[in-house]
CSV table of C-alpha atoms in Angstrom, one decimal:
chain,number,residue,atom,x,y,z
A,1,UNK,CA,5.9,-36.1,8.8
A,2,UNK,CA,7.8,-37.0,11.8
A,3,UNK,CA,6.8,-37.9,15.5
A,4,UNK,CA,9.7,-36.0,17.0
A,5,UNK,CA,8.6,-33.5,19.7
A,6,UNK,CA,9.4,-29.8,18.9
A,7,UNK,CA,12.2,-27.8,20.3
A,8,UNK,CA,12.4,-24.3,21.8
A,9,UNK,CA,15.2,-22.1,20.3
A,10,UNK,CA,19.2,-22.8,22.5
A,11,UNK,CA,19.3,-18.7,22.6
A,12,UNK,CA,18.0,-17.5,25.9
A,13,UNK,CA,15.2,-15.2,24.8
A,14,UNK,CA,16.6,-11.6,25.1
A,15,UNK,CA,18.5,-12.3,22.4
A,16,UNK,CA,15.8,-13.6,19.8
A,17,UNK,CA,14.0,-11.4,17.3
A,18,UNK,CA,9.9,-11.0,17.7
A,19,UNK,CA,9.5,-14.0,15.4
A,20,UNK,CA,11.7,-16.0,17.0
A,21,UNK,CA,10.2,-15.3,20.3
A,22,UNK,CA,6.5,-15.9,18.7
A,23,UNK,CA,8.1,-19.3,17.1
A,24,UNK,CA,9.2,-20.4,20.9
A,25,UNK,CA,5.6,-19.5,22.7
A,26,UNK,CA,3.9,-21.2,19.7
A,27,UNK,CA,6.0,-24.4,20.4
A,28,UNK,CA,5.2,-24.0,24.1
A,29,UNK,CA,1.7,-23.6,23.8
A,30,UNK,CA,2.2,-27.1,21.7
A,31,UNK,CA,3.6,-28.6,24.4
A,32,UNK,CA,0.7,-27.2,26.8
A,33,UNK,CA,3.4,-25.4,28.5
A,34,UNK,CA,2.7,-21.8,28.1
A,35,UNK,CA,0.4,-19.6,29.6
A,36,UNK,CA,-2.2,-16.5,27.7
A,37,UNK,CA,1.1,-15.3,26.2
A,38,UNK,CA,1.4,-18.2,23.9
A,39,UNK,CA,-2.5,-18.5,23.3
A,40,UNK,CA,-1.6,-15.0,21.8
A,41,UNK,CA,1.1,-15.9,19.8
A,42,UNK,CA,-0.9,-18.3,17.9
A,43,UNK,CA,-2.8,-15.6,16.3
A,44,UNK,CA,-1.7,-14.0,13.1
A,45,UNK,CA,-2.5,-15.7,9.5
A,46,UNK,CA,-6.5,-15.2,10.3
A,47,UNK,CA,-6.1,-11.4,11.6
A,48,UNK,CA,-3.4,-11.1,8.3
A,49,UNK,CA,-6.3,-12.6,5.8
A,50,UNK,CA,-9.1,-10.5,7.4
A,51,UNK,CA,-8.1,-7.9,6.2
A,52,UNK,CA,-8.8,-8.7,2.7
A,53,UNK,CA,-12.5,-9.0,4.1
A,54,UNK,CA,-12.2,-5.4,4.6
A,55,UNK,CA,-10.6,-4.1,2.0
A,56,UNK,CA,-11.5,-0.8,-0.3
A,57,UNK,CA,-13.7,-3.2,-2.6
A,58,UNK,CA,-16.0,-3.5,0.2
A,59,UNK,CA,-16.1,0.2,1.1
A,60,UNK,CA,-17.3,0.4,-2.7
A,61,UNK,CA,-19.7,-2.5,-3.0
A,62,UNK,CA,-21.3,-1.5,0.6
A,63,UNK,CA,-21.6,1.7,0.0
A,64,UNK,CA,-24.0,1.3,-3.1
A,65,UNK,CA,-26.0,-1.4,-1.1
A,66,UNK,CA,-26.4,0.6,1.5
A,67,UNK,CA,-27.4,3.6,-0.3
A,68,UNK,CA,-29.3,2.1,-3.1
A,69,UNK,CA,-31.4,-0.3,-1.1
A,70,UNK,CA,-31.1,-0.1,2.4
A,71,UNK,CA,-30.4,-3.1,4.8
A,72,UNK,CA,-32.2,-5.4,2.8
A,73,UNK,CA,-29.0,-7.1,1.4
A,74,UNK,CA,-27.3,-7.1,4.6
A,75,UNK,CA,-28.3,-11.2,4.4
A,76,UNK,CA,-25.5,-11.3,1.2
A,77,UNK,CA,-22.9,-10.2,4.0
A,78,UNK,CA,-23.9,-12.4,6.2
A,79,UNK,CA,-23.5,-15.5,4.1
A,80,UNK,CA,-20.5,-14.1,2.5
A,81,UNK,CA,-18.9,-14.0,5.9
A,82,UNK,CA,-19.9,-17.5,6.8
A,83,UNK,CA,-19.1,-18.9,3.3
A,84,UNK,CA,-15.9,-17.1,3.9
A,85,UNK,CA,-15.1,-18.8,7.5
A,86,UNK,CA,-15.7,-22.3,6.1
A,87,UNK,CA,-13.0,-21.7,3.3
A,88,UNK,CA,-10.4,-19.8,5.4
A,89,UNK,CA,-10.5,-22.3,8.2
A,90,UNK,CA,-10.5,-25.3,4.9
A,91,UNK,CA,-7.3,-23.4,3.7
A,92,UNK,CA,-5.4,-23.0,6.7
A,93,UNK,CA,-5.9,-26.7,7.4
A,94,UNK,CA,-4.3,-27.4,4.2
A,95,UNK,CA,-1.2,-25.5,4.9
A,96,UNK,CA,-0.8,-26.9,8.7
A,97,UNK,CA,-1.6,-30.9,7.7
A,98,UNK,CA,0.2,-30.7,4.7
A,99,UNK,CA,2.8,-28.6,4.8
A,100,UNK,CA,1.9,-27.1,1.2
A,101,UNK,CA,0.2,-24.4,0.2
A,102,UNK,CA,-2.9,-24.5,-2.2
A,103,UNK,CA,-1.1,-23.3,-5.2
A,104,UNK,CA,1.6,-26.1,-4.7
A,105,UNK,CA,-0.9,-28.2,-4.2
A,106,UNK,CA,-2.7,-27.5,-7.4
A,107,UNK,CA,1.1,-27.5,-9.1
A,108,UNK,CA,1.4,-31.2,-8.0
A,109,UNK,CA,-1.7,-32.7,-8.6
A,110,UNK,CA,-3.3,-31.0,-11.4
A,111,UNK,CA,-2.1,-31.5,-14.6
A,112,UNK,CA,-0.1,-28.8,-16.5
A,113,UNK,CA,-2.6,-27.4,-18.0
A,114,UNK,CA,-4.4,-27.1,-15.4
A,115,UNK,CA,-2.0,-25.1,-13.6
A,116,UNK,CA,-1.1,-23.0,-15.8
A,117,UNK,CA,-5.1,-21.8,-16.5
A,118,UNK,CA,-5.7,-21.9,-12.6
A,119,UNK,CA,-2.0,-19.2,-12.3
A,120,UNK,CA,-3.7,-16.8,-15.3
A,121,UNK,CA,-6.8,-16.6,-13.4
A,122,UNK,CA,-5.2,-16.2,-10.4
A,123,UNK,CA,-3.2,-13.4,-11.4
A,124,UNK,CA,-5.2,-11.8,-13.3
A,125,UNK,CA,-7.5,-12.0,-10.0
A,126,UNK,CA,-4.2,-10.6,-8.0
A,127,UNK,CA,-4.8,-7.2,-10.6
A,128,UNK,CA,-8.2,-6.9,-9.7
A,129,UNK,CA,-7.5,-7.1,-5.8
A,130,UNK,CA,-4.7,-4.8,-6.0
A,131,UNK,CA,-6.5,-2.3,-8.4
A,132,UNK,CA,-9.1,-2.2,-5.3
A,133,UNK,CA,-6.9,-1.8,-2.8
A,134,UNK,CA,-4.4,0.8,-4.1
A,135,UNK,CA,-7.3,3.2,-5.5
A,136,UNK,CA,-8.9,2.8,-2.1
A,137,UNK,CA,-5.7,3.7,0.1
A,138,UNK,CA,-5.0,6.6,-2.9
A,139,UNK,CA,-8.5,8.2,-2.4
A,140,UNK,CA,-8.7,7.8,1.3
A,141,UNK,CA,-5.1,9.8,1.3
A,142,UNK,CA,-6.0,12.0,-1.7
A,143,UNK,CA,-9.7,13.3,0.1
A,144,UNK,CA,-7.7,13.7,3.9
A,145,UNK,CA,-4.9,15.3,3.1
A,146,UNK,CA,-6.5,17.3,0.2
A,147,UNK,CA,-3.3,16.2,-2.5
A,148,UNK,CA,-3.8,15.1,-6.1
A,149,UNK,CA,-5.1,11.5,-6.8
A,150,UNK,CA,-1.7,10.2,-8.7
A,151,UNK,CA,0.1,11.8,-5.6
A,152,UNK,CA,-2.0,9.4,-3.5
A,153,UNK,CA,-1.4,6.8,-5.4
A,154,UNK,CA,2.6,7.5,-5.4
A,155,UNK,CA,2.4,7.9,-1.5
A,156,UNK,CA,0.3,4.5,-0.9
A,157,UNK,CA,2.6,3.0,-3.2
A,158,UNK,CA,5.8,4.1,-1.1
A,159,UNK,CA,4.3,3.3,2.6
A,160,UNK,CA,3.0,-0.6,1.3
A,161,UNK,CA,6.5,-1.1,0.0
A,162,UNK,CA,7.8,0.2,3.4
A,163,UNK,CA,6.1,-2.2,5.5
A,164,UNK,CA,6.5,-5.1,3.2
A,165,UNK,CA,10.2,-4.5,3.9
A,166,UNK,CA,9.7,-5.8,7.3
A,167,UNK,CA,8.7,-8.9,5.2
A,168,UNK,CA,12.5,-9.8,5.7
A,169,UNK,CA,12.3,-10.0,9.6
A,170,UNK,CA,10.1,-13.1,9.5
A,171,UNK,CA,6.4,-13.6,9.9
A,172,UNK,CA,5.4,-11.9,12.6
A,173,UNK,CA,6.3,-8.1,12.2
A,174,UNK,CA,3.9,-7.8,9.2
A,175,UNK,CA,1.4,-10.3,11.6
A,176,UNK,CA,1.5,-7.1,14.1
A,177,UNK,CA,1.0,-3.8,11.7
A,178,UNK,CA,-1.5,-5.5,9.9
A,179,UNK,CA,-3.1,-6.8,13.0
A,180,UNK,CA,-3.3,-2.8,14.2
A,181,UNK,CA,-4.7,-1.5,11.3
A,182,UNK,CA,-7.4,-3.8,11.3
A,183,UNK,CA,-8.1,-2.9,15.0
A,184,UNK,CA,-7.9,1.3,13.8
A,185,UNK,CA,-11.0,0.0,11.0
A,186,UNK,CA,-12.8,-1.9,13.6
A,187,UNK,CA,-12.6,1.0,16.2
A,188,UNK,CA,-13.6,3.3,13.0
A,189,UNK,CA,-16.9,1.8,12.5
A,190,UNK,CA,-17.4,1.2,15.9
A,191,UNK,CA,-17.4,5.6,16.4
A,192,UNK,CA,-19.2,5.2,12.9
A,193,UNK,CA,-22.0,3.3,14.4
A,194,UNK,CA,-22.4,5.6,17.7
A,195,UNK,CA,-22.5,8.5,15.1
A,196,UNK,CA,-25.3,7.0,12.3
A,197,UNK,CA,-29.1,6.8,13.2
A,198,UNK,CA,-29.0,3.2,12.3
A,199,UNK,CA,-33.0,1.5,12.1
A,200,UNK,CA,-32.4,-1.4,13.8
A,201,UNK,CA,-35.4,-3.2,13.3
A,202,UNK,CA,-34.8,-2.6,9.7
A,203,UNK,CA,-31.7,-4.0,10.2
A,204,UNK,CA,-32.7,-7.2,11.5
A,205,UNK,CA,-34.8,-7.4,8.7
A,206,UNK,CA,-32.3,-6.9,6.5
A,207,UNK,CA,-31.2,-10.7,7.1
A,208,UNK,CA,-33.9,-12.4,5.9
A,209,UNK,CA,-32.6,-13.0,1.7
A,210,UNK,CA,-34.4,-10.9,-0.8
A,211,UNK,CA,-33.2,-9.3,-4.0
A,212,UNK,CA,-35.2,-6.1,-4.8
A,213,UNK,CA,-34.3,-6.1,-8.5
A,214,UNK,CA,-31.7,-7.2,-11.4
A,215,UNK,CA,-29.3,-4.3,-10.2
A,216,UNK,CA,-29.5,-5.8,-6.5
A,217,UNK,CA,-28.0,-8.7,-8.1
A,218,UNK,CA,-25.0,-7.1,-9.5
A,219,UNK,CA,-24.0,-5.4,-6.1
A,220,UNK,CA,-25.0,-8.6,-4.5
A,221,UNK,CA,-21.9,-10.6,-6.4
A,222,UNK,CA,-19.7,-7.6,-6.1
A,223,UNK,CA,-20.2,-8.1,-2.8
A,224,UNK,CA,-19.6,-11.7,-2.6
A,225,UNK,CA,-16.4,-10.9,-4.8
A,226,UNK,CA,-15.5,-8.2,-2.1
A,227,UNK,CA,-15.5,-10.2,1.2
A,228,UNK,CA,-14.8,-13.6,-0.3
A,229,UNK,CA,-11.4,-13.3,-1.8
A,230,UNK,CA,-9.6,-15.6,-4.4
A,231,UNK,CA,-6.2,-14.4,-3.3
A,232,UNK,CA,-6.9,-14.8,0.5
A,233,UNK,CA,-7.9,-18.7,0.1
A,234,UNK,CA,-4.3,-18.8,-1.3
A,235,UNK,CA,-2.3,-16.8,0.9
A,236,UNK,CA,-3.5,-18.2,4.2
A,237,UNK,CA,-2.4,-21.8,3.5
A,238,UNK,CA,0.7,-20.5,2.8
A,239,UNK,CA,0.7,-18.2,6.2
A,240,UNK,CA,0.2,-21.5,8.5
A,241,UNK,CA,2.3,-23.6,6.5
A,242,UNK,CA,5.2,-20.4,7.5
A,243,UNK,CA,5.1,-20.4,10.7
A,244,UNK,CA,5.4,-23.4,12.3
A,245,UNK,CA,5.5,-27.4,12.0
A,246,UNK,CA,4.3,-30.0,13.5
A,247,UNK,CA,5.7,-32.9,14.7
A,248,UNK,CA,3.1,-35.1,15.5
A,249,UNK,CA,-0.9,-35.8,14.9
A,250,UNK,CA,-1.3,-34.1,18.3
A,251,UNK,CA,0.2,-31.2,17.7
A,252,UNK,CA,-1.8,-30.8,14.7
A,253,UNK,CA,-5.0,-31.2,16.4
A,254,UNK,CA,-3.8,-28.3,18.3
A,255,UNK,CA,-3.0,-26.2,15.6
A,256,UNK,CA,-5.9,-26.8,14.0
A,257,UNK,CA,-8.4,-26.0,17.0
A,258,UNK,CA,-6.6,-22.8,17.5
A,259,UNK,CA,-6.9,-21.8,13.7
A,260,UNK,CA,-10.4,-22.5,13.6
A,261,UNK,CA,-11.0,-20.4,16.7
A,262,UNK,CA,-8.7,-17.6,15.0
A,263,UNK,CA,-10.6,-17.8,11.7
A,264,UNK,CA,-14.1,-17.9,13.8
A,265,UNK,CA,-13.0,-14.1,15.7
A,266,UNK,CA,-11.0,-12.2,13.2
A,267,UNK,CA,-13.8,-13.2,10.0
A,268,UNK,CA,-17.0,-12.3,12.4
A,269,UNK,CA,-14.7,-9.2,13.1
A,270,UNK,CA,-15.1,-8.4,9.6
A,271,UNK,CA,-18.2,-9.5,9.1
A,272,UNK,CA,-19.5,-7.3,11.8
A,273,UNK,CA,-17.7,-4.2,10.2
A,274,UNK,CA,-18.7,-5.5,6.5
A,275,UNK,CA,-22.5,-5.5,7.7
A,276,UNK,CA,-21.5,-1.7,9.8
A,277,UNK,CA,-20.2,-0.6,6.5
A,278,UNK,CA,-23.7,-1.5,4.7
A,279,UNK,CA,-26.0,0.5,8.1
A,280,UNK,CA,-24.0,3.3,7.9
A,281,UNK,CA,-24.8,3.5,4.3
A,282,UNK,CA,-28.5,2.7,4.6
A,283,UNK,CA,-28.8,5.1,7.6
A,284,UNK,CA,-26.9,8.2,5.8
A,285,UNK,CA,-28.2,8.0,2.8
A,286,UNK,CA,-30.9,5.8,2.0
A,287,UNK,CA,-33.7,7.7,2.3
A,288,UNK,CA,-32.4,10.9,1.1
A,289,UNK,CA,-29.8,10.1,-1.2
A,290,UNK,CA,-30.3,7.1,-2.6
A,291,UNK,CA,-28.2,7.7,-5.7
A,292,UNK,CA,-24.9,7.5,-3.3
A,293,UNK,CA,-22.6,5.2,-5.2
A,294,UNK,CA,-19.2,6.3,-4.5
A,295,UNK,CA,-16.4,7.1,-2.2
A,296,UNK,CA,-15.6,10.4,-2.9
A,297,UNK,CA,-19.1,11.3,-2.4
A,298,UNK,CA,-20.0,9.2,0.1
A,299,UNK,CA,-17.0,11.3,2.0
A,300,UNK,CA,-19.0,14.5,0.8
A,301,UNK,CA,-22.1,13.6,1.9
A,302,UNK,CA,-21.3,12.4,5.1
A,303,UNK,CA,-19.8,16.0,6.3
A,304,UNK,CA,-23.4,17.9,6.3
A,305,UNK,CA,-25.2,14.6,7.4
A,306,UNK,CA,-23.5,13.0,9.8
A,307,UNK,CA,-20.8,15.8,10.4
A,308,UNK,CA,-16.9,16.4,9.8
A,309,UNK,CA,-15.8,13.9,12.7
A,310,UNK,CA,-18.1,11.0,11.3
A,311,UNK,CA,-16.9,11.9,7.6
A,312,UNK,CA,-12.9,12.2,9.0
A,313,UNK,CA,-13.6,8.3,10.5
A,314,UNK,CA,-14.6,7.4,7.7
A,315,UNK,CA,-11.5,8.5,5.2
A,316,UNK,CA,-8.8,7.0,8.2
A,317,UNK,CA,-10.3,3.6,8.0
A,318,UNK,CA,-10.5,3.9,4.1
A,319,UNK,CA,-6.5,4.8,3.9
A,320,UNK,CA,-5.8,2.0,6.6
A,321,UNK,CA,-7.7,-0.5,4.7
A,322,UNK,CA,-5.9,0.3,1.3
A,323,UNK,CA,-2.5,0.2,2.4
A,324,UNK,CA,-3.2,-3.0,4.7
A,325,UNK,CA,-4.6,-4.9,2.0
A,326,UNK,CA,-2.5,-3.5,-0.5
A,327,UNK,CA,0.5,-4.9,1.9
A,328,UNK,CA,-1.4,-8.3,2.2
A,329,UNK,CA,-2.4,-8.6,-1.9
A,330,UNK,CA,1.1,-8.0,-3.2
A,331,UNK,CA,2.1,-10.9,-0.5
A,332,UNK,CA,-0.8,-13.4,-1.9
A,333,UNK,CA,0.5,-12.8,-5.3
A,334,UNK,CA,3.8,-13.6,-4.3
A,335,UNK,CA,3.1,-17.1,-3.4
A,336,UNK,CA,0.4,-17.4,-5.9
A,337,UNK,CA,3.5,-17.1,-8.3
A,338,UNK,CA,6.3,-18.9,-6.5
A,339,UNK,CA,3.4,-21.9,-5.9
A,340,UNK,CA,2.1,-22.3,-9.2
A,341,UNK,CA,5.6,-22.1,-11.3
A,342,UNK,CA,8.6,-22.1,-8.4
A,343,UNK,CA,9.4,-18.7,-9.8
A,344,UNK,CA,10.0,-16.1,-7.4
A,345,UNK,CA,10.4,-12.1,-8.5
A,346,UNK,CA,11.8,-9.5,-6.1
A,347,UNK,CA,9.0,-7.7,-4.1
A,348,UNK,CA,9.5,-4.3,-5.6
A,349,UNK,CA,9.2,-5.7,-9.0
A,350,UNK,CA,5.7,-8.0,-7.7
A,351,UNK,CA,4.7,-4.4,-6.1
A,352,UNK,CA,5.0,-2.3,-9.1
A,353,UNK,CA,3.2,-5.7,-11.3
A,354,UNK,CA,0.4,-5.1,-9.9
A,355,UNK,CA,-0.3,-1.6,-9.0
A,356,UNK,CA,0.3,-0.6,-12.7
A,357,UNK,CA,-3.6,-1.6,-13.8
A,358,UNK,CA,-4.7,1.3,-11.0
A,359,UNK,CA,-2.2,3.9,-12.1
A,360,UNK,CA,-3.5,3.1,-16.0
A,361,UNK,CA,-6.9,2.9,-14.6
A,362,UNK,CA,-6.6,7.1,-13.5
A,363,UNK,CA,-4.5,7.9,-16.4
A,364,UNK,CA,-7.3,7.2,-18.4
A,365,UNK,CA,-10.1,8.9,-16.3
A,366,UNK,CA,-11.5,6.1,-15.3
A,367,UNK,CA,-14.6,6.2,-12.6
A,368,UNK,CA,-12.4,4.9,-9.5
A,369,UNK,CA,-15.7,3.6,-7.1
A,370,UNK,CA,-16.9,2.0,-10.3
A,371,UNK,CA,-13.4,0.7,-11.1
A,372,UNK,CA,-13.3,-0.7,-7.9
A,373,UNK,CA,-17.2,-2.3,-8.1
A,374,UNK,CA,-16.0,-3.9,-11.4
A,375,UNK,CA,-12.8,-5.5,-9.8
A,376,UNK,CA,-14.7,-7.0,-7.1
A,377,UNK,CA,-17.2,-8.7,-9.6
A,378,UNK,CA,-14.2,-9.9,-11.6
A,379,UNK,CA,-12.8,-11.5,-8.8
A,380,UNK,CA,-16.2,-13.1,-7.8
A,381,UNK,CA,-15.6,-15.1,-11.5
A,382,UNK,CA,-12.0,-16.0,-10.4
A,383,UNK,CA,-13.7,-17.6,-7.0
A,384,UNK,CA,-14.3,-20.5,-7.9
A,385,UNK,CA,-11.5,-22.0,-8.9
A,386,UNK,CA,-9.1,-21.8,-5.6
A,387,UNK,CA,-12.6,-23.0,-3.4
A,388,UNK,CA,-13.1,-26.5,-6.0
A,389,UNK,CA,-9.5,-26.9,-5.6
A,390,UNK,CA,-10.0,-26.3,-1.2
A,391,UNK,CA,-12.8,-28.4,-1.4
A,392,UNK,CA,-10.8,-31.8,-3.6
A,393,UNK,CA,-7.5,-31.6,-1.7
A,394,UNK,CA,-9.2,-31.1,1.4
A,395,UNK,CA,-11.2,-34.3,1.6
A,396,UNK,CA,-8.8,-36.0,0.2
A,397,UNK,CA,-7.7,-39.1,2.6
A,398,UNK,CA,-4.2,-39.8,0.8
A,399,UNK,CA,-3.2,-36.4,1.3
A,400,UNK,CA,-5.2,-35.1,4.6
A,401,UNK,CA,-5.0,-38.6,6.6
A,402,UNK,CA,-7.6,-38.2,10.1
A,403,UNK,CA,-7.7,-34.4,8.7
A,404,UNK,CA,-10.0,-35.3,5.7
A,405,UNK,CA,-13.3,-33.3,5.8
A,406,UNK,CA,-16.4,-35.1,7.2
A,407,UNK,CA,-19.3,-35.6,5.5
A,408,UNK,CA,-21.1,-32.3,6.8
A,409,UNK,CA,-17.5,-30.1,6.2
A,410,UNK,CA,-18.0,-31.3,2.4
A,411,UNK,CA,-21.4,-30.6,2.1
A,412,UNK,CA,-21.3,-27.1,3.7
A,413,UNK,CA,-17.9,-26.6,1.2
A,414,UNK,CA,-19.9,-27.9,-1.9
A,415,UNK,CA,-23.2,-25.9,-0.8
A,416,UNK,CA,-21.0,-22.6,-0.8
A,417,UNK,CA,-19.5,-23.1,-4.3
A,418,UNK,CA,-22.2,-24.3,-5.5
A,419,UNK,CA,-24.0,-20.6,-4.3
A,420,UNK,CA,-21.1,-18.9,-5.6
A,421,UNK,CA,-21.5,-20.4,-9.0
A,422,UNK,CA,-25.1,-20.3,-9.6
A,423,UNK,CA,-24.8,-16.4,-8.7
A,424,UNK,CA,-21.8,-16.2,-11.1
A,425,UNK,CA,-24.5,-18.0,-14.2
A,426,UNK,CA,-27.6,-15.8,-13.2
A,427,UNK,CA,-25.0,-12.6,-13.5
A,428,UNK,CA,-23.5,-13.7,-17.0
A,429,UNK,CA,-27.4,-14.4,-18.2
A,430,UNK,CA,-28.3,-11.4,-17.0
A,431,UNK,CA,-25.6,-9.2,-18.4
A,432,UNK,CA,-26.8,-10.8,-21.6
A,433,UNK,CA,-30.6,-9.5,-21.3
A,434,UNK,CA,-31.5,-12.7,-20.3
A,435,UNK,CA,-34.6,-12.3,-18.5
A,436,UNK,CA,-35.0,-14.3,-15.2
A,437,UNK,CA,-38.2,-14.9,-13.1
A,438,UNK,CA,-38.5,-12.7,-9.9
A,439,UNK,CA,-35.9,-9.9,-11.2
């Protein structure tokens, strides 16, 4: 790492592309130069991840907590989401004081075995994520637009390759779509919210930790599985470490302060619609229809409950969150690849990889909300693995330097795997009749 302060771009800036323009405010809001414009510009990788915190795995796993029991797990959510901001901020750090990304990370300092166990999880995690997030886009645009579900699928399939396309333009067209279709979610539950008769009281009660039964458990981890995701530890190392370098300990102190503060707004964005996605749930169909446990009729029973505009809301963000995520999955299992072997397969090819488990998936009738529910526990198992590797390189002084983790960083980082693999045990005994007190 060199001291050398950064440059601006020679061309005069009408005649730069969008991310060579974002590339020049970054660099002046390093030098303390710029004004709100390049404050601006140093958002992206968080709003890109978030959305992964909001994709059609949640829909799924809130939906059934909602609907089966109320607000009472909105407390899972909660810790998700902060569990989730401590690793996101840990993984971006990585990529900006570094220069590496977790998976080339792992490739160097693990040993080869290692790796290669840490790439089959991680791929076969990249299948779960993009099973979730190509059903969801497919049923939000099947159940709208009244077509077939395969046609869905074939049309969610066509607009994500689309906008990866403008993959090729640098990072920050694909910063900006995604960044708008996770403001048209957030404004969705936000008319979704105005519409439901959410109990608030019941709500705030909702965040004090309880577990009603053994099947509260389950949706509990799919839930964790759902807003803590293995791919989006990955990708956004690799989204900091993308944009910009730089060139001197105090230009990394400002990087970092304004990726924590971007990982701190765009996660309790999610959070907040994550925990809006559970009280719309508890507030439709709760007390009436507890049984609720999928999209599709989720959609249906909104329309007589809540009526046709709530129900309409409710598909939009659904389609916006599959094809977003979908856009951002097939881009984590990109670099997941290219990081853990230096192998790197055209994007069409990575696309069609991935989204071939969904399309088997319907061929064979599966259940597609229970499909996705089961994805989202899978990926809770493949957890783990990316957040022990966050938490050694990350408070590692030979490879972080000032950057290392404090004391109370590493305990918060070991407190949250350690929650995520104690839930990960009590699921496996239970799913083997083990009984365990209090469930």
């Amino acid at each position: 790492m060199t001291d050398a302060p950064a440059r601006l771009p020679d061309l005069p800036p009408e005649r730069l592309n969008v991310t060579e323009r974002t590339a020049a405010e970054i660099t002046l809001a390093l030098q303390g130069k710029g004004g709100w414009r390049s404050m601006l510009a140093m958002a992206g990788p968080a709003v890109v991840v978030s959305i992964a915190y909001m994709d059609p795995g949640n829909y799924a796993t809130n939906i059934q907590a909602g609907a089966g029991f109320g607000y009472a797990l909105l407390w899972v959510v909660l810790m998700a989401s902060l569990i989730a901001m401590l690793f996101q901020s840990l993984s971006a750090k990585l990529g900006i004081v570094t220069g590496r990304n977790l998976a080339e990370l792992s490739r160097d300092h693990f040993s080869k075995p290692v790796v290669y166990l840490m790439w089959a999880v991680s791929e076969v995690a990249a299948m779960a994520t993009d099973l979730a997030e190509f059903l969801g886009g497919a049923i939000g645009l099947s159940l709208l637009f009244h077509m077939p579900l395969m046609a869905g699928m074939a049309v969610t399939a066509l607009v994500t390759y689309g906008i990866l396309m403008f993959d090729g333009r640098g990072f920050r067209p694909i910063e900006l779509i995604i960044g708008g279709l996770v403001a048209v979610i957030s404004l969705c539950f936000v008319i979704e919210m105005l519409i439901a008769p959410v109990d608030w009281g019941q709500a705030a009660m909702g965040l004090l930790p309880s577990l009603p039964n053994a099947t509260a458990l389950t949706v509990s981890v799919g839930i964790i599985g759902a807003t803590i995701m293995p791919h989006a530890v990955y990708l956004h190392s690799g989204l900091t470490q993308a944009r910009t370098t730089a060139r001197n300990a105090g230009e990394r102190r400002k990087l970092l302060r304004f990726s924590n503060l971007e990982c701190m707004v765009a996660l309790t964005i999610a959070g907040i619609v994550n925990m809006a996605m559970v009280a719309m749930a508890a507030a439709a169909f709760h007390a009436g229809h507890p049984e609720v446990a999928e999209i599709e009729t989720a959609y249906h029973t909104l329309t007589p409950l809540l009526g046709g505009a709530a129900a309409a809301v409710f598909l939009i963000s659904l389609m916006a969150s599959g094809i977003s995520s979908s856009v951002v999955g097939t881009m984590a299992g990109q670099l997941i690849m290219q990081g853990f072997t230096g192998m790197r397969i055209p994007l069409y090819l990575r696309r069609f990889i991935t989204m071939a488990p969904a399309f088997v998936a319907i061929g064979y009738g599966v259940n597609t909300t229970q499909a996705l529910v089961v994805s989202q526990v899978i990926l809770s198992f493949a957890l783990p693995i990316p957040m022990i590797a966050v938490v050694i390189f990350s408070r590692r002084k030979d490879l972080m330097g000032e950057f290392a983790n404090t004391a109370l960083i590493n305990a918060a980082a070991i407190a949250g795997s350690v929650v995520i693999l104690t839930l990960n045990v009590v699921l496996v005994l239970q799913t083997f009749g083990v009984r365990l007190p209090g469930l």
